Amino acid sequence: MKYLPAEKVLPPPDSISEAKQIPEATGDFINVEMGLEYSAGMTDLYKEILMTFNQLREDKQKKIQAAFDAQDWKNYTIYVHALKSTALSIGGEKTSEAAKKLESAGKILTSPSSSEQEKHEGKDFISKNHAAAMKLYDKLAEEAKKLAETL
């Protein structure tokens, strides 16, 4: 702050009354406290992130599905890694954890040091869990949209 122009420095809210009220219970898929931590406690920023997460879901999910259908495990792993991170940034712990497991299986599939047995197990894991993870993604995006509307 010492080196920034004064007009660029905004003080943080100094009272609870300056912050918008956060709903206590939002549903089953978002940990609001965690999401707000990732947003530095800024409700408006969190709202924007929630809306963006919801708006990008369709495109991101199409890419994940296309990589799954093509058995393009390299890109699949990249896409579910991104889902893991973005879901966690809004407080979507369940979706993030599901994506983390898919990512781990994808890393096994793409690793030159994995045995054929390990690769078979990784592919089997992804095949059995992909659809459930995409349902979690849908539910998380729906809940993100509803939460953003209440902020």
Coordinates of C-alpha atoms in Angstrom, one line a residue:
M1 CA 0.0 0.0 0.0
K2 CA 3.0 2.2 0.5
Y3 CA 3.7 2.3 -3.2
L4 CA 0.2 2.4 -4.6
P5 CA -1.5 5.6 -5.5
A6 CA -4.0 6.6 -2.8
E7 CA -7.0 6.3 -5.2
K8 CA -6.2 2.6 -5.7
V9 CA -6.2 1.7 -2.1
L10 CA -9.6 0.9 -0.6
P11 CA -10.0 0.3 3.1
P12 CA -11.6 -3.0 4.2
P13 CA -15.1 -2.8 5.8
D14 CA -14.6 -1.9 9.5
S15 CA -17.9 -3.3 10.7
I16 CA -20.2 -6.2 10.1
S17 CA -23.0 -3.9 9.1
E18 CA -21.0 -2.9 6.0
A19 CA -21.0 -6.5 4.8
K20 CA -24.0 -8.1 3.2
Q21 CA -25.7 -10.9 5.2
I22 CA -24.7 -14.4 4.1
P23 CA -27.3 -17.1 4.2
E24 CA -26.5 -19.6 6.9
A25 CA -27.6 -22.7 5.0
T26 CA -27.4 -23.0 1.3
G27 CA -27.9 -26.6 0.6
D28 CA -25.8 -29.7 0.4
F29 CA -23.0 -28.8 -2.1
I30 CA -21.5 -25.5 -1.0
N31 CA -19.5 -24.6 2.1
V32 CA -20.2 -20.9 2.1
E33 CA -17.5 -20.1 4.8
M34 CA -14.9 -21.8 2.7
G35 CA -16.0 -20.0 -0.5
L36 CA -15.8 -16.7 1.3
E37 CA -12.4 -17.5 2.6
Y38 CA -11.2 -18.0 -1.0
S39 CA -12.8 -14.6 -1.8
A40 CA -11.0 -12.8 1.0
G41 CA -14.4 -12.3 2.7
M42 CA -15.7 -10.1 -0.1
T43 CA -19.3 -11.0 -0.7
D44 CA -19.5 -9.2 -4.1
L45 CA -16.4 -11.0 -5.3
Y46 CA -17.8 -14.3 -4.1
K47 CA -21.1 -13.6 -5.9
E48 CA -19.2 -12.9 -9.2
I49 CA -17.2 -16.2 -8.8
L50 CA -20.4 -18.2 -8.1
M51 CA -22.1 -16.7 -11.2
T52 CA -19.1 -17.3 -13.4
F53 CA -18.8 -20.9 -12.1
N54 CA -22.4 -21.5 -13.1
Q55 CA -22.1 -19.7 -16.5
L56 CA -19.0 -21.7 -17.5
R57 CA -20.4 -25.1 -16.4
E58 CA -21.9 -26.1 -19.7
D59 CA -18.8 -25.4 -21.8
K60 CA -16.4 -26.9 -19.3
Q61 CA -18.6 -30.0 -18.8
K62 CA -18.8 -30.5 -22.6
K63 CA -15.0 -30.5 -22.7
I64 CA -14.7 -33.0 -19.9
Q65 CA -17.4 -35.2 -21.5
A66 CA -15.7 -35.0 -25.0
A67 CA -12.3 -36.0 -23.5
F68 CA -14.0 -38.9 -21.6
D69 CA -15.8 -40.1 -24.7
A70 CA -12.6 -40.0 -26.8
Q71 CA -10.6 -41.6 -24.0
D72 CA -8.3 -38.6 -24.2
W73 CA -7.0 -39.1 -20.7
K74 CA -4.4 -36.4 -20.9
N75 CA -6.9 -33.7 -21.5
Y76 CA -9.5 -35.4 -19.3
T77 CA -7.0 -35.2 -16.4
I78 CA -6.3 -31.5 -17.1
Y79 CA -10.1 -30.7 -17.2
V80 CA -11.0 -32.5 -14.0
H81 CA -7.9 -30.9 -12.3
A82 CA -9.4 -27.5 -13.2
L83 CA -12.8 -28.6 -11.9
K84 CA -11.2 -29.7 -8.7
S85 CA -9.7 -26.3 -8.1
T86 CA -12.7 -24.2 -9.2
A87 CA -15.2 -26.2 -7.3
L88 CA -13.1 -25.9 -4.1
S89 CA -12.8 -22.1 -4.7
I90 CA -16.5 -21.7 -4.3
G91 CA -16.7 -24.1 -1.4
G92 CA -17.8 -27.2 -3.4
E93 CA -15.9 -29.8 -1.3
K94 CA -17.8 -32.8 -2.6
T95 CA -17.4 -32.0 -6.2
S96 CA -13.8 -31.1 -5.7
E97 CA -13.1 -34.4 -4.0
A98 CA -14.7 -36.3 -6.7
A99 CA -12.7 -34.5 -9.3
K100 CA -9.5 -35.1 -7.3
K101 CA -10.1 -38.8 -7.4
L102 CA -10.8 -38.7 -11.2
E103 CA -7.6 -36.6 -11.6
S104 CA -5.6 -39.2 -9.7
A105 CA -6.9 -42.0 -11.9
G106 CA -6.1 -39.9 -15.0
K107 CA -2.6 -39.3 -13.8
I108 CA -2.1 -43.1 -13.5
L109 CA -3.5 -43.6 -17.0
T110 CA -1.1 -41.0 -18.5
S111 CA 2.0 -42.0 -16.5
P112 CA 4.6 -43.9 -18.5
S113 CA 5.7 -45.6 -15.2
S114 CA 2.2 -47.1 -14.5
S115 CA 1.8 -50.8 -15.1
E116 CA -0.9 -52.1 -17.4
Q117 CA -2.8 -53.3 -14.3
E118 CA -2.7 -49.9 -12.8
K119 CA -3.8 -48.3 -16.0
H120 CA -6.7 -50.8 -16.3
E121 CA -7.7 -50.0 -12.7
G122 CA -7.5 -46.2 -13.4
K123 CA -9.6 -46.5 -16.5
D124 CA -12.1 -48.7 -14.7
F125 CA -12.3 -46.1 -11.8
I126 CA -13.0 -43.3 -14.3
S127 CA -15.6 -45.3 -16.2
K128 CA -17.5 -46.1 -13.0
N129 CA -17.3 -42.6 -11.4
H130 CA -17.4 -40.1 -14.2
A131 CA -21.2 -39.9 -14.5
A132 CA -21.6 -39.4 -10.7
A133 CA -19.0 -36.7 -10.7
M134 CA -20.8 -34.8 -13.6
K135 CA -24.1 -35.0 -11.6
L136 CA -22.3 -33.5 -8.6
Y137 CA -21.0 -30.8 -11.0
D138 CA -24.5 -30.0 -12.2
K139 CA -25.9 -29.8 -8.6
L140 CA -23.0 -27.6 -7.5
A141 CA -23.6 -25.2 -10.4
E142 CA -27.3 -25.1 -9.6
E143 CA -26.6 -24.3 -6.0
A144 CA -24.0 -21.7 -6.9
K145 CA -26.6 -20.0 -9.1
K146 CA -29.2 -20.0 -6.3
L147 CA -26.7 -18.7 -3.8
A148 CA -25.5 -15.9 -6.1
E149 CA -29.1 -14.8 -6.4
T150 CA -29.5 -14.5 -2.7
L151 CA -26.3 -12.5 -2.1

